[in-house]
PDB file of C-alpha atoms in Angstrom:
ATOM      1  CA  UNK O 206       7.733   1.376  -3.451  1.00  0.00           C
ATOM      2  CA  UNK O 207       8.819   4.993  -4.072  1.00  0.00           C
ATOM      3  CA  UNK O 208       7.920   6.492  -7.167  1.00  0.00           C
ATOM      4  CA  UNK O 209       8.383  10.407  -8.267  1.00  0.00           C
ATOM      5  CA  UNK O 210       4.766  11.945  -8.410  1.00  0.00           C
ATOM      6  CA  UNK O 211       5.718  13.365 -11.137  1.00  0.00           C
ATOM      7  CA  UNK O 212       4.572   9.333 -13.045  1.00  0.00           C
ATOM      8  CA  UNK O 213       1.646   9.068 -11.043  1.00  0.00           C
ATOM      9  CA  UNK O 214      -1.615   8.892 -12.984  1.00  0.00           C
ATOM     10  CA  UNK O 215      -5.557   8.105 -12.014  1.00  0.00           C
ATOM     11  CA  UNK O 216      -6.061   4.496 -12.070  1.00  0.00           C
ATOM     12  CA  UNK O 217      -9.185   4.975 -14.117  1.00  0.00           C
ATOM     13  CA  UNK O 218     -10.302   0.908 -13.970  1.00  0.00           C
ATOM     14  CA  UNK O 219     -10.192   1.615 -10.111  1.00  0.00           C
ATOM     15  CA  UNK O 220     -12.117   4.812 -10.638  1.00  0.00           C
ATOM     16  CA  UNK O 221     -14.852   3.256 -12.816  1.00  0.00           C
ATOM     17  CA  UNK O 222     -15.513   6.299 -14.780  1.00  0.00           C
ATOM     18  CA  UNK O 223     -14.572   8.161 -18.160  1.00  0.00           C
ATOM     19  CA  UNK O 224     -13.551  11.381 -16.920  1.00  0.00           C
ATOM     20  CA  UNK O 225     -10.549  12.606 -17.649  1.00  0.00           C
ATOM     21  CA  UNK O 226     -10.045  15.329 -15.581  1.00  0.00           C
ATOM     22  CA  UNK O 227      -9.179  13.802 -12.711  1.00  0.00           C
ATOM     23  CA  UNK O 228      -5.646  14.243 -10.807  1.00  0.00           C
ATOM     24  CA  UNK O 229      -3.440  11.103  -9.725  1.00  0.00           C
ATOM     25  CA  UNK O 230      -4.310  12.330  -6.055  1.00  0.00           C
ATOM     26  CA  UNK O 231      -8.334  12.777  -6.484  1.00  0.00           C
ATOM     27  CA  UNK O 232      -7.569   9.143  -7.540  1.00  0.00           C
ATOM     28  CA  UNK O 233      -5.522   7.947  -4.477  1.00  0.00           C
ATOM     29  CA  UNK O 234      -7.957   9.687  -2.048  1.00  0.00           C
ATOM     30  CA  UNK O 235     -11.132   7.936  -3.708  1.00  0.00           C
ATOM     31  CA  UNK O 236      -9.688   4.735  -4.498  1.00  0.00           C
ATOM     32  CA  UNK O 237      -6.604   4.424  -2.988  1.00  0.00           C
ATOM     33  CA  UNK O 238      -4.667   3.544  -6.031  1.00  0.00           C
ATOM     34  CA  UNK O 239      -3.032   5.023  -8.983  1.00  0.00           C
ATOM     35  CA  UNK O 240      -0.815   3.644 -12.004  1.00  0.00           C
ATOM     36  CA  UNK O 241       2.027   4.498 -13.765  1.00  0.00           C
ATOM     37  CA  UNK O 242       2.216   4.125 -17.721  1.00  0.00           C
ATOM     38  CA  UNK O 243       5.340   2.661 -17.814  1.00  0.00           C
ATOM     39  CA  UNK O 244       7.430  -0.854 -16.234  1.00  0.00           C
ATOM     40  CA  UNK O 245       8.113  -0.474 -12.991  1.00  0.00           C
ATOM     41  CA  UNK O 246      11.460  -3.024 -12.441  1.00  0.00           C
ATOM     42  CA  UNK O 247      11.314  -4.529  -8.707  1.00  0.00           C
ATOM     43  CA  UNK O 248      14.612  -6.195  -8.874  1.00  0.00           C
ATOM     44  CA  UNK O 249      16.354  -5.719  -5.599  1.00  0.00           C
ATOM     45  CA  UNK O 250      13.164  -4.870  -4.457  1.00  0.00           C
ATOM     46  CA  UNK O 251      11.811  -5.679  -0.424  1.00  0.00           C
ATOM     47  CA  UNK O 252       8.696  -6.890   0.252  1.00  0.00           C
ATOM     48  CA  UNK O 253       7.050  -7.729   4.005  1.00  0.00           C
ATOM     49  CA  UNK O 254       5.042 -10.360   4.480  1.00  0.00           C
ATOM     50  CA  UNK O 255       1.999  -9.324   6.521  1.00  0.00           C
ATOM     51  CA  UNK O 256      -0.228 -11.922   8.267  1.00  0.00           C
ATOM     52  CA  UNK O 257      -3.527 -12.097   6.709  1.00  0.00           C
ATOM     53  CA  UNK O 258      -6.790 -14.414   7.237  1.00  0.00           C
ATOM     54  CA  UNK O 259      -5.166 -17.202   5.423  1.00  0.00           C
ATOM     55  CA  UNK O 260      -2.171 -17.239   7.778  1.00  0.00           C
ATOM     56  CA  UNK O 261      -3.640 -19.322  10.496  1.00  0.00           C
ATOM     57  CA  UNK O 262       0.137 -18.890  12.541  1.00  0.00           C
ATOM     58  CA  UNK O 263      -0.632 -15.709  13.030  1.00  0.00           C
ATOM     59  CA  UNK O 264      -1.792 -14.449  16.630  1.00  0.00           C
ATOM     60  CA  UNK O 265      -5.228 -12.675  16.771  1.00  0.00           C
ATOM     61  CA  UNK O 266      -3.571  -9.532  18.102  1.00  0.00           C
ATOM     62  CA  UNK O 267      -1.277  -9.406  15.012  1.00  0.00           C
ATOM     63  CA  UNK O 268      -4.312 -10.153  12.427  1.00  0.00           C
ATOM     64  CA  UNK O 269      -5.726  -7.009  14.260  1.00  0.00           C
ATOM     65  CA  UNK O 270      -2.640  -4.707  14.062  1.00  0.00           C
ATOM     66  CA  UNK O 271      -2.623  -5.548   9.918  1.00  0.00           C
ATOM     67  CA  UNK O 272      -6.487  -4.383   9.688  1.00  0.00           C
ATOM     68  CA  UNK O 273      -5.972  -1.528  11.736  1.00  0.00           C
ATOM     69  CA  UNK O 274      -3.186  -0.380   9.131  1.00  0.00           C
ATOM     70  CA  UNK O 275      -5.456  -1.280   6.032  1.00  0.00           C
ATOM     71  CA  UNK O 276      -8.369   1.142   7.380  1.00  0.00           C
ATOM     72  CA  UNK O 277      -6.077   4.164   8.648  1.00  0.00           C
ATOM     73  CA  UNK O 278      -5.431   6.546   5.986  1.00  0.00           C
ATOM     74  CA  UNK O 279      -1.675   6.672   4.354  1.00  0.00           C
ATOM     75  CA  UNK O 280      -0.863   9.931   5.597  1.00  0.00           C
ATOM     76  CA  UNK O 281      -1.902   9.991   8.904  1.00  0.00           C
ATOM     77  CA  UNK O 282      -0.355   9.588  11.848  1.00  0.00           C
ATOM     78  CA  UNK O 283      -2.018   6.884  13.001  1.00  0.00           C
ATOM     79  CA  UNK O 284      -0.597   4.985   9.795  1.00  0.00           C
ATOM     80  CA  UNK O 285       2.687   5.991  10.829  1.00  0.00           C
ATOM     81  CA  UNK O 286       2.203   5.070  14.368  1.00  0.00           C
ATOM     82  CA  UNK O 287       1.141   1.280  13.172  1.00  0.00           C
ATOM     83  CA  UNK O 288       3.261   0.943  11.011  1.00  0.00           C
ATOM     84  CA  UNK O 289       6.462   1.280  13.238  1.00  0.00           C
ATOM     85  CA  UNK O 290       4.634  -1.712  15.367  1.00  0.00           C
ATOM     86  CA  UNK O 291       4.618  -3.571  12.608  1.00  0.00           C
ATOM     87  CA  UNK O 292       7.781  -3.346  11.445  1.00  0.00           C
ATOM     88  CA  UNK O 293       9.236  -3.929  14.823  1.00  0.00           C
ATOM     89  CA  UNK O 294       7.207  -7.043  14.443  1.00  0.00           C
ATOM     90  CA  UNK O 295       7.944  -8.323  10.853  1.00  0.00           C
ATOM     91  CA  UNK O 296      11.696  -8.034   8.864  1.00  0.00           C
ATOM     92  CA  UNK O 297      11.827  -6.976   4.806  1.00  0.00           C
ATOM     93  CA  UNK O 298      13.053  -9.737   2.691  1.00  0.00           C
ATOM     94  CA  UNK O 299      14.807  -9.492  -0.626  1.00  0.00           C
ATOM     95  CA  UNK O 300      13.325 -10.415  -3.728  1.00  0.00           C
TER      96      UNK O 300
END
């Protein structure tokens, strides 16, 4: 989902603390989330479904390539460099 920074904010319930002075990207660095304080409207929206533990179709190797992505950071390289396998693996369906 692409969203200007500009209506990024600190997901404070994520956070766990009172502070207020802390930036939408202090947040996304400690927590890995943020929020927006407004609707966000998904319609024509694309989602991928990713195999999880639940998914018992799924091959081992695959299960691995998902965690892999889920521990390397959003930013890096490595992200980027899983993520293209996955999508080679997996299509994005409509809502």
């Amino acid at each position: 989902m692409e969203i200007n920074e500009d209506k990024l904010l600190p997901d404070y319930d994520e956070l766990k603390i009172k502070s207020k002075d802390v930036t939408w990207k202090e947040s996304l660095a400690i927590c890995k989330t943020v929020r927006v304080d407004e609707d966000v409207n998904v319609n024509k929206a694309e989602y991928l479904m990713l195999p999880n533990t639940m998914n018992h179709k799924e091959t081992e190797d695959n299960l691995n390539l998902v965690r892999e992505l889920s521990k390397s950071e959003v930013q890096s390289l490595d992200a980027n460099v899983v993520l293209k396998e996955i999508l080679s693996k997996w299509s994005w369906q409509k809502l």
